Short mmCIF file of C-alpha atoms in Angstrom, two decimals:
data_model
loop_
_atom_site.label_atom_id
_atom_site.label_comp_id
_atom_site.label_asym_id
_atom_site.label_seq_id
_atom_site.Cartn_x
_atom_site.Cartn_y
_atom_site.Cartn_z
CA UNK A 1 -8.59 -21.98 7.93
CA UNK A 2 -11.85 -23.83 8.03
CA UNK A 3 -13.31 -24.49 4.67
CA UNK A 4 -16.87 -23.23 3.91
CA UNK A 5 -18.83 -22.92 0.74
CA UNK A 6 -17.64 -19.59 -1.19
CA UNK A 7 -19.57 -16.56 -0.38
CA UNK A 8 -22.44 -15.80 -2.74
CA UNK A 9 -20.98 -13.91 -5.85
CA UNK A 10 -23.33 -10.94 -5.15
CA UNK A 11 -21.59 -10.04 -1.98
CA UNK A 12 -18.31 -8.81 -3.62
CA UNK A 13 -20.27 -6.09 -5.39
CA UNK A 14 -22.24 -5.06 -2.25
CA UNK A 15 -22.63 -1.46 -1.35
CA UNK A 16 -24.28 -1.62 2.09
CA UNK A 17 -26.62 0.88 3.57
CA UNK A 18 -27.67 0.82 7.08
CA UNK A 19 -31.15 1.93 8.11
CA UNK A 20 -32.20 2.65 11.52
CA UNK A 21 -35.93 1.93 10.95
CA UNK A 22 -37.63 4.19 13.49
CA UNK A 23 -35.72 7.08 12.05
CA UNK A 24 -35.69 6.82 8.27
CA UNK A 25 -39.27 7.39 7.07
CA UNK A 26 -42.59 7.49 8.81
CA UNK A 27 -45.63 6.50 6.52
CA UNK A 28 -48.45 6.57 8.89
CA UNK A 29 -47.76 9.91 10.92
CA UNK A 30 -47.18 8.47 14.33
CA UNK A 31 -43.61 9.83 14.69
CA UNK A 32 -41.80 6.56 14.22
CA UNK A 33 -40.33 5.24 10.90
CA UNK A 34 -41.69 1.96 9.51
CA UNK A 35 -41.49 -0.56 6.82
CA UNK A 36 -43.83 1.20 4.38
CA UNK A 37 -41.96 4.43 4.85
CA UNK A 38 -38.74 2.53 3.83
CA UNK A 39 -40.44 1.13 0.96
CA UNK A 40 -41.71 4.63 -0.27
CA UNK A 41 -38.07 5.64 -0.10
CA UNK A 42 -36.44 2.86 -1.97
CA UNK A 43 -36.10 4.95 -5.26
CA UNK A 44 -33.71 7.18 -3.43
CA UNK A 45 -31.42 4.03 -2.50
CA UNK A 46 -31.84 2.82 -6.30
CA UNK A 47 -30.83 6.23 -7.58
CA UNK A 48 -27.84 6.32 -5.31
CA UNK A 49 -26.59 3.08 -6.30
CA UNK A 50 -27.03 1.04 -3.10
CA UNK A 51 -27.79 -2.67 -3.59
CA UNK A 52 -27.76 -3.98 -0.05
CA UNK A 53 -29.70 -2.76 2.98
CA UNK A 54 -29.46 -3.90 6.49
CA UNK A 55 -32.10 -2.79 9.21
CA UNK A 56 -31.55 -2.59 12.93
CA UNK A 57 -33.81 -4.80 14.85
CA UNK A 58 -37.38 -4.76 13.95
CA UNK A 59 -38.64 -7.65 16.05
CA UNK A 60 -41.31 -7.50 18.92
CA UNK A 61 -39.63 -5.65 21.80
CA UNK A 62 -40.34 -3.46 24.84
CA UNK A 63 -37.71 -1.09 23.37
CA UNK A 64 -35.71 -0.34 26.46
CA UNK A 65 -32.50 -0.76 24.15
CA UNK A 66 -33.90 0.41 20.71
CA UNK A 67 -35.05 -3.15 19.83
CA UNK A 68 -31.95 -4.94 20.94
CA UNK A 69 -34.02 -6.26 23.74
CA UNK A 70 -36.00 -8.87 21.74
CA UNK A 71 -39.20 -10.48 23.14
CA UNK A 72 -40.22 -12.36 20.17
CA UNK A 73 -37.59 -13.23 17.39
CA UNK A 74 -40.25 -14.52 14.87
CA UNK A 75 -42.74 -11.60 14.86
CA UNK A 76 -42.16 -7.89 13.75
CA UNK A 77 -42.78 -5.03 16.15
CA UNK A 78 -46.31 -3.42 15.36
CA UNK A 79 -44.73 0.13 15.27
CA UNK A 80 -43.01 -0.94 12.14
CA UNK A 81 -46.05 -2.65 10.42
CA UNK A 82 -46.84 -6.16 9.75
CA UNK A 83 -45.07 -9.15 8.42
CA UNK A 84 -46.83 -8.57 5.21
CA UNK A 85 -45.45 -4.97 5.12
CA UNK A 86 -41.90 -6.24 5.48
CA UNK A 87 -42.58 -8.79 2.81
CA UNK A 88 -43.65 -5.97 0.64
CA UNK A 89 -40.53 -4.00 1.48
CA UNK A 90 -38.38 -6.97 0.60
CA UNK A 91 -40.32 -7.50 -2.68
CA UNK A 92 -40.10 -3.73 -3.68
CA UNK A 93 -36.44 -3.62 -2.90
CA UNK A 94 -35.89 -6.82 -4.91
CA UNK A 95 -37.54 -5.23 -7.93
CA UNK A 96 -34.80 -2.67 -7.75
CA UNK A 97 -32.07 -5.00 -7.34
CA UNK A 98 -31.63 -4.38 -3.56
CA UNK A 99 -31.28 -6.98 -1.08
CA UNK A 100 -32.40 -6.70 2.60
CA UNK A 101 -30.67 -7.89 5.62
CA UNK A 102 -32.06 -8.15 9.22
CA UNK A 103 -30.33 -7.64 12.38
CA UNK A 104 -30.14 -10.86 14.42
CA UNK A 105 -29.77 -10.35 18.23
CA UNK A 106 -28.22 -13.83 18.98
CA UNK A 107 -26.71 -13.58 22.33
CA UNK A 108 -29.48 -12.41 24.54
CA UNK A 109 -33.26 -11.62 24.75
CA UNK A 110 -35.52 -9.22 26.53
CA UNK A 111 -36.42 -10.13 30.10
CA UNK A 112 -40.02 -9.95 28.80
CA UNK A 113 -39.38 -12.79 26.34
CA UNK A 114 -41.57 -15.82 27.07
CA UNK A 115 -38.32 -17.98 27.14
CA UNK A 116 -36.89 -16.02 30.05
CA UNK A 117 -40.30 -15.60 31.93
CA UNK A 118 -40.54 -19.45 31.77
CA UNK A 119 -36.88 -19.82 32.70
CA UNK A 120 -37.36 -17.58 35.88
CA UNK A 121 -39.83 -19.90 37.26
CA UNK A 122 -38.26 -23.36 36.41
CA UNK A 123 -34.87 -24.38 37.96
CA UNK A 124 -34.60 -27.13 35.36
CA UNK A 125 -34.70 -24.69 32.38
CA UNK A 126 -31.09 -23.94 30.99
CA UNK A 127 -31.80 -21.57 28.16
CA UNK A 128 -30.18 -18.89 30.28
CA UNK A 129 -27.31 -18.62 32.63
CA UNK A 130 -28.45 -18.97 36.17
CA UNK A 131 -26.55 -19.06 39.40
CA UNK A 132 -28.62 -21.20 41.75
CA UNK A 133 -27.78 -19.52 44.89
CA UNK A 134 -26.80 -16.02 45.93
CA UNK A 135 -25.96 -13.21 43.44
CA UNK A 136 -22.42 -13.62 42.06
CA UNK A 137 -20.71 -10.31 40.65
CA UNK A 138 -22.44 -9.27 37.43
CA UNK A 139 -25.45 -11.25 38.02
CA UNK A 140 -28.99 -9.82 38.53
CA UNK A 141 -31.52 -11.31 40.98
CA UNK A 142 -34.21 -13.55 39.88
CA UNK A 143 -37.60 -11.86 39.20
CA UNK A 144 -39.49 -15.13 39.37
CA UNK A 145 -39.72 -18.09 41.77
CA UNK A 146 -36.66 -19.59 40.72
CA UNK A 147 -33.85 -18.86 43.38
CA UNK A 148 -30.63 -17.24 42.53
CA UNK A 149 -29.66 -14.84 39.71
CA UNK A 150 -29.12 -14.56 36.07
CA UNK A 151 -26.34 -13.28 33.87
CA UNK A 152 -27.14 -10.18 31.59
CA UNK A 153 -25.33 -9.54 28.39
CA UNK A 154 -25.34 -5.75 28.25
CA UNK A 155 -28.16 -4.02 30.28
CA UNK A 156 -29.72 -5.82 33.22
CA UNK A 157 -32.85 -6.38 31.22
CA UNK A 158 -31.03 -8.27 28.48
CA UNK A 159 -30.43 -11.94 29.98
CA UNK A 160 -27.68 -13.73 28.20
CA UNK A 161 -28.72 -16.84 26.36
CA UNK A 162 -26.72 -19.88 27.57
CA UNK A 163 -24.31 -21.00 24.91
CA UNK A 164 -22.04 -22.49 27.48
CA UNK A 165 -18.68 -21.70 29.05
CA UNK A 166 -15.28 -22.44 27.42
CA UNK A 167 -13.88 -23.22 30.90
CA UNK A 168 -15.73 -24.97 33.63
CA UNK A 169 -15.28 -24.46 37.46
CA UNK A 170 -16.79 -26.89 40.00
CA UNK A 171 -17.20 -23.92 42.31
CA UNK A 172 -19.49 -22.25 39.62
CA UNK A 173 -22.05 -24.87 38.61
CA UNK A 174 -23.76 -22.56 36.18
CA UNK A 175 -20.77 -22.89 33.91
CA UNK A 176 -21.98 -25.46 31.45
CA UNK A 177 -19.99 -26.88 28.78
CA UNK A 178 -21.04 -25.90 25.08
CA UNK A 179 -22.41 -29.14 24.39
CA UNK A 180 -24.92 -29.25 27.41
CA UNK A 181 -28.56 -29.34 26.64
CA UNK A 182 -29.34 -25.59 27.05
CA UNK A 183 -26.44 -24.39 24.60
CA UNK A 184 -27.54 -26.94 22.18
CA UNK A 185 -31.29 -25.80 22.38
CA UNK A 186 -30.22 -22.28 21.64
CA UNK A 187 -28.03 -23.02 18.72
CA UNK A 188 -31.10 -24.94 17.32
CA UNK A 189 -33.25 -21.80 18.18
CA UNK A 190 -30.76 -19.60 15.95
CA UNK A 191 -31.17 -22.01 13.14
CA UNK A 192 -34.93 -21.82 13.48
CA UNK A 193 -34.96 -17.98 13.49
CA UNK A 194 -32.68 -17.62 10.58
CA UNK A 195 -34.58 -20.25 8.63
CA UNK A 196 -37.76 -18.46 9.31
CA UNK A 197 -36.72 -15.09 8.01
CA UNK A 198 -34.59 -16.35 5.12
CA UNK A 199 -37.62 -18.40 4.01
CA UNK A 200 -39.51 -15.10 3.60
CA UNK A 201 -36.99 -13.56 1.05
CA UNK A 202 -34.50 -11.91 3.34
CA UNK A 203 -30.93 -12.18 2.08
CA UNK A 204 -29.01 -12.60 5.42
CA UNK A 205 -28.18 -11.11 8.76
CA UNK A 206 -25.97 -8.62 10.51
CA UNK A 207 -25.39 -10.32 13.93
CA UNK A 208 -25.30 -8.24 16.93
CA UNK A 209 -22.48 -8.95 19.50
CA UNK A 210 -21.44 -11.83 17.67
CA UNK A 211 -18.31 -12.54 19.69
CA UNK A 212 -20.32 -12.58 22.98
CA UNK A 213 -22.14 -16.03 22.83
CA UNK A 214 -19.70 -18.47 24.92
CA UNK A 215 -18.54 -17.03 28.16
CA UNK A 216 -15.19 -16.91 29.55
CA UNK A 217 -13.84 -17.86 26.12
CA UNK A 218 -10.15 -16.99 25.64
CA UNK A 219 -9.36 -16.15 21.93
CA UNK A 220 -13.19 -16.62 21.24
CA UNK A 221 -12.36 -20.25 20.25
CA UNK A 222 -15.55 -21.85 21.41
CA UNK A 223 -17.65 -18.96 20.21
CA UNK A 224 -15.99 -19.36 16.78
CA UNK A 225 -16.99 -23.07 16.90
CA UNK A 226 -20.67 -22.15 17.55
CA UNK A 227 -20.55 -19.75 14.26
CA UNK A 228 -18.61 -22.48 12.30
CA UNK A 229 -21.52 -24.96 13.05
CA UNK A 230 -24.13 -22.37 12.04
CA UNK A 231 -22.28 -21.46 8.85
CA UNK A 232 -22.15 -25.07 7.73
CA UNK A 233 -25.84 -25.28 8.23
CA UNK A 234 -26.41 -21.99 6.35
CA UNK A 235 -24.14 -23.20 3.44
CA UNK A 236 -26.42 -26.18 3.06
CA UNK A 237 -29.82 -24.74 3.75
CA UNK A 238 -29.58 -21.24 2.38
CA UNK A 239 -26.37 -20.96 0.10
CA UNK A 240 -27.17 -17.55 -1.28
CA UNK A 241 -27.66 -15.99 2.36
CA UNK A 242 -24.70 -14.18 4.10
CA UNK A 243 -23.70 -13.41 7.69
CA UNK A 244 -22.20 -10.14 8.71
CA UNK A 245 -20.71 -9.82 12.13
CA UNK A 246 -20.61 -7.24 14.68
CA UNK A 247 -17.14 -8.51 16.02
CA UNK A 248 -14.71 -5.85 14.90
CA UNK A 249 -11.89 -8.58 14.36
CA UNK A 250 -11.99 -10.05 10.80
CA UNK A 251 -9.18 -12.23 11.39
CA UNK A 252 -11.27 -14.25 13.91
CA UNK A 253 -14.85 -13.76 12.78
CA UNK A 254 -14.42 -14.79 9.13
CA UNK A 255 -12.57 -18.12 9.68
CA UNK A 256 -15.33 -18.71 12.23
CA UNK A 257 -17.95 -18.65 9.60
CA UNK A 258 -18.93 -15.13 8.83
CA UNK A 259 -18.87 -13.86 5.27
CA UNK A 260 -17.84 -10.45 6.20
CA UNK A 261 -16.89 -8.39 9.43
CA UNK A 262 -16.86 -4.72 10.02
CA UNK A 263 -14.13 -2.45 11.34
CA UNK A 264 -15.77 -1.06 14.37
CA UNK A 265 -15.22 1.42 17.04
CA UNK A 266 -14.35 -1.61 19.35
CA UNK A 267 -13.05 -4.99 18.83
CA UNK A 268 -9.73 -6.68 17.83
CA UNK A 269 -6.63 -6.37 19.51
CA UNK A 270 -6.59 -2.50 19.36
CA UNK A 271 -10.14 -2.22 20.74
CA UNK A 272 -11.41 -0.49 17.45
CA UNK A 273 -8.33 1.84 16.78
CA UNK A 274 -8.23 1.18 13.19
CA UNK A 275 -11.71 2.72 12.62
CA UNK A 276 -11.51 5.45 15.17
CA UNK A 277 -8.06 6.40 14.04
CA UNK A 278 -9.75 7.43 10.49
CA UNK A 279 -13.01 9.10 11.70
CA UNK A 280 -13.36 9.75 15.47
CA UNK A 281 -13.13 13.42 16.34
CA UNK A 282 -13.30 12.76 20.08
CA UNK A 283 -16.80 14.18 20.22
CA UNK A 284 -20.36 12.61 19.86
CA UNK A 285 -19.84 9.02 21.12
CA UNK A 286 -16.80 8.85 23.28
CA UNK A 287 -15.96 5.77 25.52
CA UNK A 288 -13.94 6.79 28.53
CA UNK A 289 -11.67 3.68 27.74
CA UNK A 290 -10.59 5.08 24.43
CA UNK A 291 -7.31 6.85 24.59
CA UNK A 292 -7.31 10.32 23.01
CA UNK A 293 -6.09 10.41 19.49
CA UNK A 294 -5.91 12.63 16.35
CA UNK A 295 -7.84 10.92 13.65
CA UNK A 296 -6.62 11.01 10.03
CA UNK A 297 -9.68 12.78 8.57
CA UNK A 298 -9.06 15.79 10.70
CA UNK A 299 -8.46 19.37 9.46
CA UNK A 300 -5.33 19.97 11.70
CA UNK A 301 -3.48 17.06 9.85
CA UNK A 302 -2.07 15.60 13.11
CA UNK A 303 -3.50 12.19 12.41
CA UNK A 304 -2.17 9.20 10.39
CA UNK A 305 -3.71 6.49 8.23
CA UNK A 306 -1.16 3.91 9.39
CA UNK A 307 -3.10 2.39 12.29
CA UNK A 308 -5.88 1.56 9.63
CA UNK A 309 -3.85 0.69 6.78
CA UNK A 310 -1.61 -1.71 8.88
CA UNK A 311 -4.60 -3.26 10.35
CA UNK A 312 -6.33 -3.73 6.82
CA UNK A 313 -3.22 -5.28 5.43
CA UNK A 314 -2.78 -7.71 8.42
CA UNK A 315 -6.43 -8.76 8.21
CA UNK A 316 -6.77 -8.87 4.42
CA UNK A 317 -3.53 -11.02 4.16
CA UNK A 318 -4.96 -13.48 6.75
CA UNK A 319 -8.36 -13.81 5.11
CA UNK A 320 -7.26 -13.93 1.45
CA UNK A 321 -10.27 -14.86 -0.70
CA UNK A 322 -12.10 -16.42 2.22
CA UNK A 323 -14.27 -13.36 3.19
CA UNK A 324 -14.54 -9.66 3.29
CA UNK A 325 -14.02 -6.66 5.54
CA UNK A 326 -16.38 -3.75 5.66
CA UNK A 327 -15.70 -0.20 6.36
CA UNK A 328 -18.70 1.88 7.55
CA UNK A 329 -18.98 5.63 7.71
CA UNK A 330 -20.75 5.40 10.93
CA UNK A 331 -23.38 3.32 12.73
CA UNK A 332 -26.13 3.62 15.25
CA UNK A 333 -23.63 3.25 18.18
CA UNK A 334 -20.95 5.59 16.72
CA UNK A 335 -20.65 9.28 15.74
CA UNK A 336 -21.61 10.21 12.31
CA UNK A 337 -18.94 11.46 9.96
CA UNK A 338 -20.26 15.03 10.36
CA UNK A 339 -19.60 15.43 14.08
CA UNK A 340 -17.90 17.93 16.33
CA UNK A 341 -15.40 20.19 14.39
CA UNK A 342 -15.66 18.31 11.12
CA UNK A 343 -17.40 20.43 8.51
CA UNK A 344 -19.21 19.66 5.31
CA UNK A 345 -16.23 20.68 3.07
CA UNK A 346 -14.30 17.64 4.80
CA UNK A 347 -16.80 15.03 3.84
CA UNK A 348 -16.01 14.59 0.04
CA UNK A 349 -12.59 13.39 0.80
CA UNK A 350 -13.76 10.83 3.32
CA UNK A 351 -16.26 9.36 0.80
CA UNK A 352 -13.51 9.41 -1.97
CA UNK A 353 -11.54 7.27 0.39
CA UNK A 354 -14.21 4.90 1.66
CA UNK A 355 -15.62 4.08 -1.67
CA UNK A 356 -12.22 3.40 -3.44
CA UNK A 357 -10.61 1.29 -0.60
CA UNK A 358 -10.74 -2.48 -1.10
CA UNK A 359 -13.36 -2.99 1.83
CA UNK A 360 -17.14 -3.34 1.29
CA UNK A 361 -18.49 0.17 1.90
CA UNK A 362 -21.37 0.56 4.45
CA UNK A 363 -23.08 3.97 4.25
CA UNK A 364 -24.92 4.85 7.42
CA UNK A 365 -28.30 6.52 6.51
CA UNK A 366 -28.08 10.19 6.00
CA UNK A 367 -24.26 10.12 5.85
CA UNK A 368 -24.53 10.61 2.01
CA UNK A 369 -25.93 14.07 2.49
CA UNK A 370 -23.62 14.92 5.48
CA UNK A 371 -26.21 14.67 8.25
CA UNK A 372 -24.86 15.94 11.57
CA UNK A 373 -24.28 14.16 14.88
CA UNK A 374 -26.95 16.12 17.12
CA UNK A 375 -25.54 16.57 20.64
CA UNK A 376 -27.44 17.10 23.82
CA UNK A 377 -30.33 14.82 23.16
CA UNK A 378 -32.10 13.01 26.09
CA UNK A 379 -31.81 9.36 26.80
CA UNK A 380 -34.01 7.56 24.29
CA UNK A 381 -34.54 3.84 24.49
CA UNK A 382 -31.23 3.33 26.20
CA UNK A 383 -29.24 5.65 24.10
CA UNK A 384 -26.90 7.02 26.78
CA UNK A 385 -23.94 4.81 27.71
CA UNK A 386 -21.72 7.22 29.55
CA UNK A 387 -21.29 10.90 30.31
CA UNK A 388 -19.87 11.32 26.79
CA UNK A 389 -21.38 8.49 25.05
CA UNK A 390 -24.94 9.36 23.75
CA UNK A 391 -25.95 7.28 20.69
CA UNK A 392 -29.11 9.38 20.11
CA UNK A 393 -27.15 11.96 18.30
CA UNK A 394 -26.58 9.42 15.39
CA UNK A 395 -30.14 8.31 15.31
CA UNK A 396 -32.14 11.38 14.51
CA UNK A 397 -34.79 11.35 11.57
CA UNK A 398 -33.63 11.18 8.01
CA UNK A 399 -33.61 14.68 6.40
CA UNK A 400 -35.63 14.48 3.11
CA UNK A 401 -36.65 17.98 2.46
CA UNK A 402 -37.08 21.41 4.14
CA UNK A 403 -40.48 20.63 5.93
CA UNK A 404 -41.21 21.02 9.49
CA UNK A 405 -40.00 17.43 10.36
CA UNK A 406 -37.58 17.38 7.31
CA UNK A 407 -39.92 15.23 5.43
CA UNK A 408 -39.54 12.36 7.82
CA UNK A 409 -43.10 12.35 9.30
CA UNK A 410 -46.29 14.29 9.30
CA UNK A 411 -46.53 14.06 13.14
CA UNK A 412 -46.15 17.05 15.38
CA UNK A 413 -42.69 17.78 16.48
CA UNK A 414 -43.28 16.58 19.96
CA UNK A 415 -44.31 13.14 18.73
CA UNK A 416 -41.27 12.38 16.68
CA UNK A 417 -39.07 9.41 17.80
CA UNK A 418 -36.22 11.84 18.14
CA UNK A 419 -36.07 15.52 17.19
CA UNK A 420 -34.74 16.63 13.79
CA UNK A 421 -31.60 18.31 13.59
CA UNK A 422 -32.57 22.05 14.61
CA UNK A 423 -29.91 23.73 12.45
CA UNK A 424 -31.47 25.96 9.91
CA UNK A 425 -28.95 24.92 7.38
CA UNK A 426 -29.33 21.18 7.88
CA UNK A 427 -28.72 19.26 4.60
CA UNK A 428 -31.56 17.62 3.02
CA UNK A 429 -31.97 14.96 0.10
CA UNK A 430 -34.13 17.41 -1.91
CA UNK A 431 -31.65 20.22 -1.92
CA UNK A 432 -28.74 18.17 -2.72
CA UNK A 433 -30.58 16.29 -5.44
CA UNK A 434 -31.08 19.73 -7.03
CA UNK A 435 -27.44 20.50 -6.75
CA UNK A 436 -25.01 18.70 -9.04
CA UNK A 437 -22.07 19.95 -6.99
CA UNK A 438 -23.59 18.39 -3.78
CA UNK A 439 -22.21 15.60 -1.69
CA UNK A 440 -25.08 13.42 -2.46
CA UNK A 441 -24.14 13.73 -6.23
CA UNK A 442 -20.60 13.00 -5.46
CA UNK A 443 -21.48 9.76 -3.50
CA UNK A 444 -23.70 8.64 -6.32
CA UNK A 445 -20.93 9.18 -8.89
CA UNK A 446 -18.37 7.33 -6.59
CA UNK A 447 -20.65 4.41 -6.12
CA UNK A 448 -21.17 4.24 -9.87
CA UNK A 449 -17.42 4.41 -10.62
CA UNK A 450 -16.75 1.61 -8.02
CA UNK A 451 -19.53 -0.47 -9.53
CA UNK A 452 -18.40 -0.16 -13.05
CA UNK A 453 -14.71 -0.63 -12.21
CA UNK A 454 -13.81 -4.02 -10.86
CA UNK A 455 -10.38 -2.91 -9.83
CA UNK A 456 -12.00 -0.44 -7.29
CA UNK A 457 -13.80 -3.40 -5.59
CA UNK A 458 -12.73 -5.60 -2.69
CA UNK A 459 -10.89 -8.17 -5.10
CA UNK A 460 -8.79 -5.54 -6.71
CA UNK A 461 -5.21 -5.07 -5.55
CA UNK A 462 -4.06 -2.02 -3.54
CA UNK A 463 -0.58 -0.70 -3.39
CA UNK A 464 -0.11 2.06 -0.71
CA UNK A 465 2.42 4.62 -1.99
CA UNK A 466 2.29 7.16 0.89
CA UNK A 467 0.82 6.80 4.32
CA UNK A 468 0.61 10.32 5.23
CA UNK A 469 -0.83 13.60 3.80
CA UNK A 470 -1.79 13.06 1.09
CA UNK A 471 -2.76 9.29 1.30
CA UNK A 472 -1.80 7.82 -2.02
CA UNK A 473 -2.57 4.50 -3.37
CA UNK A 474 -3.08 2.51 -6.57
CA UNK A 475 -5.81 0.13 -7.33
CA UNK A 476 -5.63 -2.79 -9.50
CA UNK A 477 -2.36 -1.35 -10.94
CA UNK A 478 -4.43 1.10 -13.02
CA UNK A 479 -6.11 3.69 -10.85
CA UNK A 480 -4.29 6.19 -8.44
CA UNK A 481 -6.14 7.67 -5.59
CA UNK A 482 -4.90 10.70 -3.68
CA UNK A 483 -6.91 11.94 -0.62
CA UNK A 484 -5.88 14.94 1.64
CA UNK A 485 -8.18 15.28 4.65
CA UNK A 486 -6.28 18.14 6.25
CA UNK A 487 -6.91 21.97 5.69
CA UNK A 488 -3.26 22.58 4.28
CA UNK A 489 -2.26 21.28 0.87
CA UNK A 490 0.00 18.33 0.79
CA UNK A 491 2.19 17.05 -1.96
CA UNK A 492 3.79 13.67 -3.07
CA UNK A 493 6.45 12.99 -5.50
CA UNK A 494 5.08 10.64 -8.29
CA UNK A 495 5.27 10.82 -12.02
CA UNK A 496 1.64 9.97 -12.51
CA UNK A 497 0.04 10.77 -15.72
CA UNK A 498 -3.59 9.96 -16.57
CA UNK A 499 -7.06 10.96 -16.82
CA UNK A 500 -9.07 12.31 -13.80
CA UNK A 501 -12.22 10.20 -13.13
CA UNK A 502 -13.32 12.24 -10.07
CA UNK A 503 -11.21 15.03 -8.52
CA UNK A 504 -11.16 18.12 -6.63
CA UNK A 505 -8.30 20.26 -5.82
CA UNK A 506 -5.77 17.92 -7.28
CA UNK A 507 -2.82 18.84 -9.59
CA UNK A 508 -0.30 16.56 -10.97
CA UNK A 509 2.75 18.43 -12.59
CA UNK A 510 6.48 18.21 -12.72
CA UNK A 511 6.41 14.80 -11.26
CA UNK A 512 4.44 15.65 -8.02
CA UNK A 513 0.84 15.05 -6.90
CA UNK A 514 -0.29 18.24 -5.20
CA UNK A 515 -3.70 18.04 -3.32
CA UNK A 516 -5.25 21.10 -1.85
CA UNK A 517 -6.91 21.12 1.51
CA UNK A 518 -9.73 18.51 1.80
CA UNK A 519 -9.07 17.57 -1.86
CA UNK A 520 -9.20 14.12 -3.54
CA UNK A 521 -8.61 12.66 -6.87
CA UNK A 522 -9.08 9.35 -8.70
CA UNK A 523 -7.06 8.91 -12.02
CA UNK A 524 -6.89 6.24 -14.58
CA UNK A 525 -3.20 5.88 -15.21
CA UNK A 526 -1.82 6.03 -18.65
CA UNK A 527 -0.60 2.61 -19.90
CA UNK A 528 -2.57 0.94 -17.13
#
């Protein structure tokens, strides 16, 4: 495994919170969230116990893919505020012990980026991947005077930056090697972009589509080499900064140079099965390529935690102490925990698991109150990816109170970035703050328990006693966790005796742990 500078000490204690900036809090009444809105709500995150925030892209963009089509990597989009507003947000967060990460779109730009406009009119420019003649499969016709076509990365308006090809082909002259001038210039540009924002006080980046840089790259070997080079530079220039990857395969991404990788709805040899086997109800965001499955956190009790546990064990063993794995509740591309048939009473057990498993927890904004995936929304900034894959349902405005726009904005309803959940019983921060028995208070207590108990963090050991209903495991040899996500009660023979630190519906008597439907328990074992 490649040797890097050890991860900054703060990362092991990170509790991530993902903010979709246009939907979190609108300070100026235009219907779109902004930096000052986030700053005004930092006390919520501080109270909750969150210490690391990452923001979806907030750079200048035509917003045909919600900001993942960047037209200037060194300037913030006016709809979020100014560079000074971002600096103010970072400063206010720092005062509360909260670090802020940005989302780095490394593999492509918008077709409105000055780089691309220049490249589309200059046959000698190799910043992007151009086929000089015709239009090979997957390429898009040139919009400028340059003949031929360019390769997009995702949507057609997202031209792929040229980081080279792992395998060259004389019949395809656009396949440049990774050490050609174009790829070298793009690697230098990534250093410049990261250096700019880190110099302004940001703490690192979550990197979009991190596995996509080098094309035709079996095993991602050459792409890994790019990130290894960038990590070595980062270790020298910004040793306290971190890189999180949207890769979904920690066994590859962390040795490549990332400090942490997420289990995602895609990625890795099983195409995201470990995460989907936990949370995915089959509704909300559903890719046609995903095989139907019964997830573990399902009331019917037909699922299994084995796909996740086995994938975690394999990755954790491979990584050792070289980096971290992160487990999200959801993200801007994937259904919320509260989606389809999953009801509010099922969410506490999910958080009891997520916040006691030895991964870095990542809470998607609003999941801490059980915000619902909202179906049937119109395509908004590229949100619809397929007949059953609409990302807008996971991107609706944060629900702060029972006001007309749920406290998100003073704008009229028809001016909101996305409509608020129309359900009359939609959960809100205000209502749950006032209710000690709410999900919000539970999440806060679980975060505090994790923060104050090193054995529950990513460096504490985990011994899985039962991979079924209930899921039973011991952390650090001292703390027993039992989680039953199904509707019917479940039991496991174990002579545990100890003090309940957080529990609902769990009884340990006569050598058996009995967990009622949707119950959970965290116990400090006697003699541990």
